[in-house]
Amino acid sequence: MQDVRGKMTDEVLRQIKSLELNVAQTSAPLTKRRMRDSFSEVYICLGSDKTLRLKYMTPSNVKRARFGRIMEDLDTMAGLICFRHNENIIRSQCVAFVTALVDRIEMHNCNLAVDEDIKLSGQVSWVGRTSLDIKMKVEQMKQGSWEHILDTRYLMVARDPVAGKGLPVNPLVIESAAEQAEFAQGEANQAKRRQEAEQSLFKTVPSDAERALIHHMFLQTIDPKAGTFKRIKPPGTIFMEETKLKNIILCHHEERNLYGKIFGGYLMRQAFELAWTNAFMYCRSLPEIETVDDIVFKQPVEIGSVLFLSSQTVYTQENKMLVYVHAEVVDPIKDIHISTNTFYFVFKAPLLEKVKPVIPKTYAGTYALTQPSRYISHY
């Protein structure tokens, strides 16, 4: 049976065909839309479809559903919601809705069963000139009622697929105090992103507290009695550089999106599964996802690209681990590396009270530890 991603893609294509898409690029007037105009629901029928269930089954626990698959479906869902919000625009011009970032995925229940139906729902909650905030949630049928699994926000951007420039999207009509609060949250998120960009360690020096942390980490890795700067690993810790785990992917046509690029949800699934494996190898116990923080899409990934995924455990606290994944495409002929994505995943080891602390050995390592601590509120 056709999977959820295929069904939602077919729905988008059906809407495009029904709206008689004209690629001649005549400008369309903008129309005010309500939040509920874009509301969408999709069901993943794992309870009845045993064939589909195999695609979602986790190899380490056959009763659990693969979280990476859900991330993939959410990305497709966000695109579908964008199309529904902008139906009038795509009547007269070709528009590509691309994922700019995943603001946060907040888990309410990590126990995602593989044999019960799952519901994805969401709508547009904020719009800018060319961007849209898509608020979505995932629920699962358990004992006759829908149980809340997660909440997330995706920032999508409308672009001309040929010229690559941004295209205006329909504005929102606010109909209630609740919707006003949602819209205000979108505005606050935008302001927060700008502030975080300005506070990046690529632009600003470490604060006094961060410098103190860096110096403390340094003192932990030298022997003061030796009178040298030779680095030593403190007992019961792991050097950050020892936590690296990598993957190389050749990007094929079957993973393309509607616009001939590699599907963003596929990249998220690959990054998540690498990060999960990293956390598993780090703590030597089955980890559970707790939060996904700041997935950033910097550049599209072309079909045929050689994609490098590099993961590293960069922070630990009690039984939790923060795993960073960096994606880049490589041109082997020209020897060019282009950064395309960054991902942060927070895992916990539920069977352990504490995992070994990770210790940076280099200044780059202290950066990897300090940078996320500036904005990841979970820690």
mmCIF file of C-alpha atoms in Angstrom:
data_model
loop_
_atom_site.group_PDB
_atom_site.id
_atom_site.type_symbol
_atom_site.label_atom_id
_atom_site.label_comp_id
_atom_site.label_asym_id
_atom_site.label_seq_id
_atom_site.Cartn_x
_atom_site.Cartn_y
_atom_site.Cartn_z
ATOM 1 C CA MET A 1 0.000 0.000 0.000
ATOM 2 C CA GLN A 2 1.167 3.530 -0.721
ATOM 3 C CA ASP A 3 2.870 5.199 2.254
ATOM 4 C CA VAL A 4 1.776 8.425 3.940
ATOM 5 C CA ARG A 5 4.408 10.549 2.218
ATOM 6 C CA GLY A 6 3.213 9.293 -1.165
ATOM 7 C CA LYS A 7 -0.431 9.969 -0.309
ATOM 8 C CA MET A 8 0.256 13.525 0.846
ATOM 9 C CA THR A 9 2.440 14.201 -2.199
ATOM 10 C CA ASP A 10 -0.389 12.934 -4.425
ATOM 11 C CA GLU A 11 -2.773 15.288 -2.598
ATOM 12 C CA VAL A 12 -0.494 18.245 -3.341
ATOM 13 C CA LEU A 13 -0.234 17.207 -6.989
ATOM 14 C CA ARG A 14 -4.021 16.779 -7.165
ATOM 15 C CA GLN A 15 -4.517 20.307 -5.853
ATOM 16 C CA ILE A 16 -1.988 21.703 -8.305
ATOM 17 C CA LYS A 17 -3.753 19.961 -11.203
ATOM 18 C CA SER A 18 -7.213 21.026 -10.034
ATOM 19 C CA LEU A 19 -6.054 24.625 -9.808
ATOM 20 C CA GLU A 20 -4.735 24.478 -13.397
ATOM 21 C CA LEU A 21 -1.211 25.571 -12.539
ATOM 22 C CA ASN A 22 0.191 28.051 -15.040
ATOM 23 C CA VAL A 23 3.992 28.096 -15.112
ATOM 24 C CA ALA A 24 4.000 31.323 -17.110
ATOM 25 C CA GLN A 25 4.433 33.130 -13.773
ATOM 26 C CA THR A 26 1.679 35.735 -13.867
ATOM 27 C CA SER A 27 1.503 37.549 -10.541
ATOM 28 C CA ALA A 28 -1.440 36.578 -8.330
ATOM 29 C CA PRO A 29 -3.268 38.954 -5.965
ATOM 30 C CA LEU A 30 -2.899 38.036 -2.306
ATOM 31 C CA THR A 31 -6.007 37.004 -0.374
ATOM 32 C CA LYS A 32 -6.484 37.102 3.376
ATOM 33 C CA ARG A 33 -6.911 33.608 4.734
ATOM 34 C CA ARG A 34 -8.080 32.218 8.064
ATOM 35 C CA MET A 35 -5.969 29.810 10.074
ATOM 36 C CA ARG A 36 -8.626 27.129 9.764
ATOM 37 C CA ASP A 37 -8.572 27.391 5.966
ATOM 38 C CA SER A 38 -5.262 25.520 5.977
ATOM 39 C CA PHE A 39 -6.153 23.010 8.701
ATOM 40 C CA SER A 40 -5.241 19.478 7.631
ATOM 41 C CA GLU A 41 -5.380 15.994 9.119
ATOM 42 C CA VAL A 42 -3.650 12.847 7.918
ATOM 43 C CA TYR A 43 -4.002 9.350 9.378
ATOM 44 C CA ILE A 44 -1.297 6.682 9.400
ATOM 45 C CA CYS A 45 -3.281 3.466 9.661
ATOM 46 C CA LEU A 46 -0.780 1.288 11.504
ATOM 47 C CA GLY A 47 -3.535 -0.433 13.417
ATOM 48 C CA SER A 48 -5.016 -2.094 10.325
ATOM 49 C CA ASP A 49 -2.278 -1.996 7.665
ATOM 50 C CA LYS A 50 0.332 -4.634 8.516
ATOM 51 C CA THR A 51 2.327 -3.944 5.358
ATOM 52 C CA LEU A 52 2.642 -0.248 6.198
ATOM 53 C CA ARG A 53 3.519 -1.211 9.764
ATOM 54 C CA LEU A 54 6.778 -2.789 8.563
ATOM 55 C CA LYS A 55 7.991 0.597 7.283
ATOM 56 C CA TYR A 56 7.478 2.137 10.716
ATOM 57 C CA MET A 57 8.822 -0.698 12.868
ATOM 58 C CA THR A 58 11.901 0.039 14.974
ATOM 59 C CA PRO A 59 14.522 -2.745 14.688
ATOM 60 C CA SER A 60 15.596 -2.406 18.331
ATOM 61 C CA ASN A 61 12.003 -2.728 19.573
ATOM 62 C CA VAL A 62 9.393 -4.194 17.225
ATOM 63 C CA LYS A 63 6.591 -2.658 19.320
ATOM 64 C CA ARG A 64 7.817 0.911 18.744
ATOM 65 C CA ALA A 65 7.319 3.117 15.680
ATOM 66 C CA ARG A 66 10.296 4.799 13.988
ATOM 67 C CA PHE A 67 10.455 8.446 15.006
ATOM 68 C CA GLY A 68 12.465 9.259 11.883
ATOM 69 C CA ARG A 69 9.510 8.187 9.724
ATOM 70 C CA ILE A 70 7.227 10.535 11.649
ATOM 71 C CA MET A 71 9.671 13.407 11.031
ATOM 72 C CA GLU A 72 9.546 12.566 7.342
ATOM 73 C CA ASP A 73 5.746 12.617 7.341
ATOM 74 C CA LEU A 74 5.624 15.918 9.254
ATOM 75 C CA ASP A 75 7.780 17.588 6.613
ATOM 76 C CA THR A 76 5.402 16.473 3.867
ATOM 77 C CA MET A 77 2.454 17.581 5.996
ATOM 78 C CA ALA A 78 3.928 21.071 6.378
ATOM 79 C CA GLY A 79 4.163 21.360 2.592
ATOM 80 C CA LEU A 80 0.550 20.277 2.170
ATOM 81 C CA ILE A 81 -0.603 22.933 4.671
ATOM 82 C CA CYS A 82 1.352 25.602 2.781
ATOM 83 C CA PHE A 83 -0.411 24.682 -0.448
ATOM 84 C CA ARG A 84 -3.826 24.853 1.179
ATOM 85 C CA HIS A 85 -3.093 28.299 2.630
ATOM 86 C CA ASN A 86 -1.965 29.582 -0.778
ATOM 87 C CA GLU A 87 -4.389 27.871 -3.167
ATOM 88 C CA ASN A 88 -5.210 31.089 -4.998
ATOM 89 C CA ILE A 89 -1.528 31.912 -5.594
ATOM 90 C CA ILE A 90 -0.663 28.590 -7.221
ATOM 91 C CA ARG A 91 -3.486 29.111 -9.731
ATOM 92 C CA SER A 92 -1.300 31.542 -11.633
ATOM 93 C CA GLN A 93 2.329 30.961 -10.674
ATOM 94 C CA CYS A 94 4.707 28.159 -9.822
ATOM 95 C CA VAL A 95 5.643 28.271 -6.124
ATOM 96 C CA ALA A 96 8.043 26.044 -4.207
ATOM 97 C CA PHE A 97 7.426 25.737 -0.474
ATOM 98 C CA VAL A 98 10.670 24.699 1.197
ATOM 99 C CA THR A 99 11.541 23.954 4.817
ATOM 100 C CA ALA A 100 13.756 26.667 6.300
ATOM 101 C CA LEU A 101 13.951 25.209 9.790
ATOM 102 C CA VAL A 102 12.251 23.046 12.366
ATOM 103 C CA ASP A 103 11.966 25.314 15.389
ATOM 104 C CA ARG A 104 11.451 22.567 17.945
ATOM 105 C CA ILE A 105 9.839 19.178 18.379
ATOM 106 C CA GLU A 106 8.623 18.736 21.938
ATOM 107 C CA MET A 107 7.827 15.170 22.981
ATOM 108 C CA HIS A 108 4.965 14.516 25.381
ATOM 109 C CA ASN A 109 5.149 10.746 25.100
ATOM 110 C CA CYS A 110 8.092 8.790 23.706
ATOM 111 C CA ASN A 111 6.142 5.519 23.609
ATOM 112 C CA LEU A 112 5.036 5.599 19.980
ATOM 113 C CA ALA A 113 3.447 2.205 19.273
ATOM 114 C CA VAL A 114 3.782 0.593 15.851
ATOM 115 C CA ASP A 115 0.393 -1.176 15.909
ATOM 116 C CA GLU A 116 -1.941 1.766 16.611
ATOM 117 C CA ASP A 117 -3.178 4.483 14.249
ATOM 118 C CA ILE A 118 -1.370 7.835 14.242
ATOM 119 C CA LYS A 119 -2.924 11.212 13.420
ATOM 120 C CA LEU A 120 -0.991 14.229 12.127
ATOM 121 C CA SER A 121 -2.767 17.586 12.173
ATOM 122 C CA GLY A 122 -1.822 21.229 11.807
ATOM 123 C CA GLN A 123 -2.373 24.623 10.250
ATOM 124 C CA VAL A 124 -0.667 27.911 9.479
ATOM 125 C CA SER A 125 -0.210 29.894 12.724
ATOM 126 C CA TRP A 126 1.869 32.880 11.520
ATOM 127 C CA VAL A 127 2.917 34.435 8.220
ATOM 128 C CA GLY A 128 5.533 36.968 7.175
ATOM 129 C CA ARG A 129 6.043 38.338 3.705
ATOM 130 C CA THR A 130 7.427 35.111 2.203
ATOM 131 C CA SER A 131 7.461 32.743 5.184
ATOM 132 C CA LEU A 132 4.915 30.720 7.145
ATOM 133 C CA ASP A 133 4.933 29.121 10.594
ATOM 134 C CA ILE A 134 3.254 25.713 10.502
ATOM 135 C CA LYS A 135 2.107 24.407 13.884
ATOM 136 C CA MET A 136 1.492 20.664 13.983
ATOM 137 C CA LYS A 137 0.866 17.914 16.473
ATOM 138 C CA VAL A 138 0.957 14.136 16.446
ATOM 139 C CA GLU A 139 -1.537 11.955 18.301
ATOM 140 C CA GLN A 140 -1.941 8.197 18.596
ATOM 141 C CA MET A 141 -5.008 6.100 19.227
ATOM 142 C CA LYS A 142 -4.617 4.338 22.580
ATOM 143 C CA GLN A 143 -7.413 2.524 24.382
ATOM 144 C CA GLY A 144 -10.097 4.198 22.302
ATOM 145 C CA SER A 145 -8.928 7.827 22.547
ATOM 146 C CA TRP A 146 -6.314 10.049 20.942
ATOM 147 C CA GLU A 147 -3.208 10.541 23.088
ATOM 148 C CA HIS A 148 -0.993 13.607 22.553
ATOM 149 C CA ILE A 149 2.497 12.558 21.366
ATOM 150 C CA LEU A 150 4.303 15.717 20.256
ATOM 151 C CA ASP A 151 4.060 19.358 19.175
ATOM 152 C CA THR A 152 6.219 21.059 16.584
ATOM 153 C CA ARG A 153 6.610 24.208 14.490
ATOM 154 C CA TYR A 154 8.079 24.309 10.997
ATOM 155 C CA LEU A 155 9.161 27.524 9.300
ATOM 156 C CA MET A 156 8.426 27.271 5.569
ATOM 157 C CA VAL A 157 9.454 29.692 2.836
ATOM 158 C CA ALA A 158 7.787 30.343 -0.541
ATOM 159 C CA ARG A 159 10.254 30.566 -3.411
ATOM 160 C CA ASP A 160 10.327 30.851 -7.165
ATOM 161 C CA PRO A 161 11.715 27.407 -8.113
ATOM 162 C CA VAL A 162 13.478 28.843 -11.174
ATOM 163 C CA ALA A 163 14.830 32.197 -9.978
ATOM 164 C CA GLY A 164 15.246 31.088 -6.361
ATOM 165 C CA LYS A 165 13.875 34.355 -4.955
ATOM 166 C CA GLY A 166 11.223 34.635 -2.251
ATOM 167 C CA LEU A 167 7.561 34.956 -3.229
ATOM 168 C CA PRO A 168 4.819 36.672 -1.176
ATOM 169 C CA VAL A 169 2.296 34.473 0.644
ATOM 170 C CA ASN A 170 -1.280 35.139 1.686
ATOM 171 C CA PRO A 171 -1.711 37.150 4.911
ATOM 172 C CA LEU A 172 -3.694 35.834 7.885
ATOM 173 C CA VAL A 173 -6.994 36.999 9.313
ATOM 174 C CA ILE A 174 -7.021 36.670 13.111
ATOM 175 C CA GLU A 175 -10.450 35.599 14.402
ATOM 176 C CA SER A 176 -10.001 35.028 18.138
ATOM 177 C CA ALA A 177 -7.850 35.749 21.160
ATOM 178 C CA ALA A 178 -6.402 32.241 20.910
ATOM 179 C CA GLU A 179 -5.338 32.858 17.319
ATOM 180 C CA GLN A 180 -3.873 36.221 18.297
ATOM 181 C CA ALA A 181 -1.758 34.410 20.900
ATOM 182 C CA GLU A 182 -0.596 31.919 18.256
ATOM 183 C CA PHE A 183 0.324 34.722 15.876
ATOM 184 C CA ALA A 184 2.167 36.588 18.646
ATOM 185 C CA GLN A 185 4.133 33.412 19.383
ATOM 186 C CA GLY A 186 5.204 33.331 15.751
ATOM 187 C CA GLU A 187 6.402 36.939 16.007
ATOM 188 C CA ALA A 188 8.295 36.088 19.207
ATOM 189 C CA ASN A 189 9.917 33.095 17.536
ATOM 190 C CA GLN A 190 11.145 35.294 14.688
ATOM 191 C CA ALA A 191 12.652 37.790 17.133
ATOM 192 C CA LYS A 192 14.267 34.958 19.083
ATOM 193 C CA ARG A 193 15.880 33.547 15.937
ATOM 194 C CA ARG A 194 17.361 36.935 15.055
ATOM 195 C CA GLN A 195 18.720 37.313 18.581
ATOM 196 C CA GLU A 196 20.243 33.830 18.542
ATOM 197 C CA ALA A 197 21.900 34.542 15.188
ATOM 198 C CA GLU A 198 23.502 37.661 16.654
ATOM 199 C CA GLN A 199 24.638 35.750 19.754
ATOM 200 C CA SER A 200 26.357 33.000 17.765
ATOM 201 C CA LEU A 201 29.927 32.299 18.843
ATOM 202 C CA PHE A 202 30.867 32.885 15.215
ATOM 203 C CA LYS A 203 29.986 36.543 15.855
ATOM 204 C CA THR A 204 30.511 37.177 19.573
ATOM 205 C CA VAL A 205 33.169 36.213 22.098
ATOM 206 C CA PRO A 206 32.243 33.881 24.973
ATOM 207 C CA SER A 207 30.659 35.533 27.987
ATOM 208 C CA ASP A 208 32.385 35.636 31.390
ATOM 209 C CA ALA A 209 30.449 32.562 32.492
ATOM 210 C CA GLU A 210 31.319 30.729 29.278
ATOM 211 C CA ARG A 211 35.005 31.633 29.582
ATOM 212 C CA ALA A 212 34.954 30.310 33.134
ATOM 213 C CA LEU A 213 33.374 27.066 31.876
ATOM 214 C CA ILE A 214 35.976 26.732 29.118
ATOM 215 C CA HIS A 215 38.814 27.274 31.607
ATOM 216 C CA HIS A 216 37.270 24.765 34.031
ATOM 217 C CA MET A 217 37.068 22.178 31.235
ATOM 218 C CA PHE A 218 40.695 22.868 30.338
ATOM 219 C CA LEU A 219 41.885 22.404 33.927
ATOM 220 C CA GLN A 220 40.076 19.081 34.092
ATOM 221 C CA THR A 221 42.156 17.729 31.208
ATOM 222 C CA ILE A 222 45.686 18.593 32.383
ATOM 223 C CA ASP A 223 47.870 17.318 35.199
ATOM 224 C CA PRO A 224 48.876 20.385 37.277
ATOM 225 C CA LYS A 225 51.682 18.378 38.909
ATOM 226 C CA ALA A 226 53.327 17.667 35.558
ATOM 227 C CA GLY A 227 53.791 21.339 34.761
ATOM 228 C CA THR A 228 52.898 20.796 31.073
ATOM 229 C CA PHE A 229 49.854 21.202 28.878
ATOM 230 C CA LYS A 230 49.705 17.534 27.961
ATOM 231 C CA ARG A 231 46.017 16.574 27.894
ATOM 232 C CA ILE A 232 44.667 13.755 30.031
ATOM 233 C CA LYS A 233 41.171 12.297 30.180
ATOM 234 C CA PRO A 234 39.533 12.573 33.597
ATOM 235 C CA PRO A 235 38.381 9.203 35.018
ATOM 236 C CA GLY A 236 34.826 8.253 34.088
ATOM 237 C CA THR A 237 34.577 10.699 31.179
ATOM 238 C CA ILE A 238 34.685 10.530 27.376
ATOM 239 C CA PHE A 239 36.544 12.942 25.113
ATOM 240 C CA MET A 240 34.155 14.621 22.695
ATOM 241 C CA GLU A 241 36.281 13.708 19.684
ATOM 242 C CA GLU A 242 35.804 10.017 20.569
ATOM 243 C CA THR A 243 32.024 10.301 20.108
ATOM 244 C CA LYS A 244 32.067 11.036 16.386
ATOM 245 C CA LEU A 245 29.964 8.838 14.123
ATOM 246 C CA LYS A 246 29.572 9.463 10.388
ATOM 247 C CA ASN A 247 27.583 8.317 7.389
ATOM 248 C CA ILE A 248 27.890 8.871 3.632
ATOM 249 C CA ILE A 249 24.821 8.840 1.392
ATOM 250 C CA LEU A 250 24.566 8.970 -2.390
ATOM 251 C CA CYS A 251 21.361 10.916 -3.085
ATOM 252 C CA HIS A 252 19.070 9.167 -5.565
ATOM 253 C CA HIS A 253 16.038 10.299 -7.586
ATOM 254 C CA GLU A 254 13.593 8.275 -5.476
ATOM 255 C CA GLU A 255 14.145 10.698 -2.558
ATOM 256 C CA ARG A 256 13.396 13.850 -4.557
ATOM 257 C CA ASN A 257 10.694 16.343 -3.663
ATOM 258 C CA LEU A 258 8.221 18.059 -5.992
ATOM 259 C CA TYR A 259 10.927 20.488 -7.127
ATOM 260 C CA GLY A 260 13.661 18.035 -8.053
ATOM 261 C CA LYS A 261 15.723 18.421 -4.866
ATOM 262 C CA ILE A 262 16.313 15.856 -2.128
ATOM 263 C CA PHE A 263 13.306 15.752 0.193
ATOM 264 C CA GLY A 264 13.958 17.547 3.499
ATOM 265 C CA GLY A 265 12.092 14.920 5.509
ATOM 266 C CA TYR A 266 14.430 12.242 4.160
ATOM 267 C CA LEU A 267 17.429 14.266 5.359
ATOM 268 C CA MET A 268 15.833 14.631 8.799
ATOM 269 C CA ARG A 269 15.204 10.904 9.056
ATOM 270 C CA GLN A 270 18.778 10.073 8.088
ATOM 271 C CA ALA A 271 20.166 12.630 10.567
ATOM 272 C CA PHE A 272 17.914 11.411 13.377
ATOM 273 C CA GLU A 273 18.808 7.753 12.906
ATOM 274 C CA LEU A 274 22.525 8.582 12.873
ATOM 275 C CA ALA A 275 22.091 10.681 16.046
ATOM 276 C CA TRP A 276 20.099 7.916 17.745
ATOM 277 C CA THR A 277 22.840 5.400 16.913
ATOM 278 C CA ASN A 278 25.444 7.824 18.265
ATOM 279 C CA ALA A 279 23.534 8.154 21.555
ATOM 280 C CA PHE A 280 23.075 4.360 21.722
ATOM 281 C CA MET A 281 26.810 3.757 21.306
ATOM 282 C CA TYR A 282 27.629 6.538 23.766
ATOM 283 C CA CYS A 283 25.510 5.343 26.692
ATOM 284 C CA ARG A 284 25.359 1.633 25.742
ATOM 285 C CA SER A 285 21.666 1.596 26.554
ATOM 286 C CA LEU A 286 18.620 2.094 24.331
ATOM 287 C CA PRO A 287 17.976 5.871 24.167
ATOM 288 C CA GLU A 288 14.676 7.679 23.709
ATOM 289 C CA ILE A 289 14.168 10.969 21.886
ATOM 290 C CA GLU A 290 13.088 13.790 24.169
ATOM 291 C CA THR A 291 13.481 16.984 22.130
ATOM 292 C CA VAL A 292 14.513 18.043 18.656
ATOM 293 C CA ASP A 293 15.960 21.539 18.651
ATOM 294 C CA ASP A 294 16.806 23.794 15.721
ATOM 295 C CA ILE A 295 17.011 21.869 12.470
ATOM 296 C CA VAL A 296 18.325 24.406 9.972
ATOM 297 C CA PHE A 297 18.198 24.040 6.176
ATOM 298 C CA LYS A 298 20.968 26.206 4.720
ATOM 299 C CA GLN A 299 21.195 24.886 1.164
ATOM 300 C CA PRO A 300 19.169 22.460 -0.979
ATOM 301 C CA VAL A 301 20.679 19.046 -1.640
ATOM 302 C CA GLU A 302 20.784 18.136 -5.309
ATOM 303 C CA ILE A 303 20.069 14.704 -6.774
ATOM 304 C CA GLY A 304 23.354 12.864 -7.255
ATOM 305 C CA SER A 305 25.041 14.659 -4.366
ATOM 306 C CA VAL A 306 27.482 12.856 -2.099
ATOM 307 C CA LEU A 307 26.082 13.712 1.339
ATOM 308 C CA PHE A 308 28.278 13.553 4.446
ATOM 309 C CA LEU A 309 26.513 13.294 7.815
ATOM 310 C CA SER A 310 28.682 13.783 10.904
ATOM 311 C CA SER A 311 27.332 13.304 14.433
ATOM 312 C CA GLN A 312 28.867 14.013 17.822
ATOM 313 C CA THR A 313 27.703 13.931 21.428
ATOM 314 C CA VAL A 314 28.437 17.464 22.619
ATOM 315 C CA TYR A 315 26.747 17.730 26.012
ATOM 316 C CA THR A 316 25.509 15.456 28.781
ATOM 317 C CA GLN A 317 23.479 15.996 31.919
ATOM 318 C CA GLU A 318 22.420 13.186 34.233
ATOM 319 C CA ASN A 319 20.980 10.554 31.853
ATOM 320 C CA LYS A 320 20.521 12.919 28.896
ATOM 321 C CA MET A 321 22.681 13.507 25.829
ATOM 322 C CA LEU A 322 22.732 16.307 23.287
ATOM 323 C CA VAL A 323 23.790 15.006 19.866
ATOM 324 C CA TYR A 324 24.756 17.425 17.096
ATOM 325 C CA VAL A 325 24.588 16.392 13.430
ATOM 326 C CA HIS A 326 26.116 18.358 10.568
ATOM 327 C CA ALA A 327 25.297 17.660 6.911
ATOM 328 C CA GLU A 328 27.389 18.734 3.950
ATOM 329 C CA VAL A 329 27.527 17.888 0.263
ATOM 330 C CA VAL A 330 30.866 17.094 -1.305
ATOM 331 C CA ASP A 331 32.029 17.510 -4.879
ATOM 332 C CA PRO A 332 34.768 14.848 -5.168
ATOM 333 C CA ILE A 333 36.085 16.298 -8.457
ATOM 334 C CA LYS A 334 36.417 19.901 -7.305
ATOM 335 C CA ASP A 335 37.037 18.939 -3.642
ATOM 336 C CA ILE A 336 34.358 21.392 -2.478
ATOM 337 C CA HIS A 337 32.394 20.958 0.760
ATOM 338 C CA ILE A 338 29.131 22.889 1.217
ATOM 339 C CA SER A 339 27.295 22.892 4.551
ATOM 340 C CA THR A 340 23.582 22.152 4.033
ATOM 341 C CA ASN A 341 21.988 21.323 7.403
ATOM 342 C CA THR A 342 22.520 21.332 11.161
ATOM 343 C CA PHE A 343 20.527 19.289 13.670
ATOM 344 C CA TYR A 344 20.319 19.076 17.480
ATOM 345 C CA PHE A 345 18.725 16.074 19.187
ATOM 346 C CA VAL A 346 18.231 15.538 22.922
ATOM 347 C CA PHE A 347 18.087 11.879 23.995
ATOM 348 C CA LYS A 348 17.681 10.264 27.381
ATOM 349 C CA ALA A 349 18.724 6.829 28.601
ATOM 350 C CA PRO A 350 15.676 5.797 30.705
ATOM 351 C CA LEU A 351 17.393 2.731 32.174
ATOM 352 C CA LEU A 352 20.367 4.733 33.469
ATOM 353 C CA GLU A 353 20.559 7.263 36.278
ATOM 354 C CA LYS A 354 23.554 8.981 34.689
ATOM 355 C CA VAL A 355 25.701 8.777 31.568
ATOM 356 C CA LYS A 356 29.412 9.523 31.437
ATOM 357 C CA PRO A 357 30.200 13.249 31.072
ATOM 358 C CA VAL A 358 31.592 14.333 27.712
ATOM 359 C CA ILE A 359 34.717 16.490 27.887
ATOM 360 C CA PRO A 360 36.034 18.705 25.054
ATOM 361 C CA LYS A 361 39.718 18.332 24.227
ATOM 362 C CA THR A 362 40.084 21.301 21.875
ATOM 363 C CA TYR A 363 38.787 24.859 21.627
ATOM 364 C CA ALA A 364 36.512 23.719 18.804
ATOM 365 C CA GLY A 365 35.154 21.150 21.230
ATOM 366 C CA THR A 366 34.428 23.793 23.862
ATOM 367 C CA TYR A 367 32.619 25.767 21.161
ATOM 368 C CA ALA A 368 30.503 22.705 20.322
ATOM 369 C CA LEU A 369 29.569 22.469 24.002
ATOM 370 C CA THR A 370 29.066 26.190 24.672
ATOM 371 C CA GLN A 371 27.132 27.177 21.547
ATOM 372 C CA PRO A 372 24.025 24.989 22.125
ATOM 373 C CA SER A 373 23.954 25.865 25.816
ATOM 374 C CA ARG A 374 23.206 29.460 24.780
ATOM 375 C CA TYR A 375 19.770 28.678 23.432
ATOM 376 C CA ILE A 376 18.665 25.138 24.215
ATOM 377 C CA SER A 377 16.273 25.787 27.069
ATOM 378 C CA HIS A 378 15.954 22.106 27.869
ATOM 379 C CA TYR A 379 19.266 22.246 29.722
#
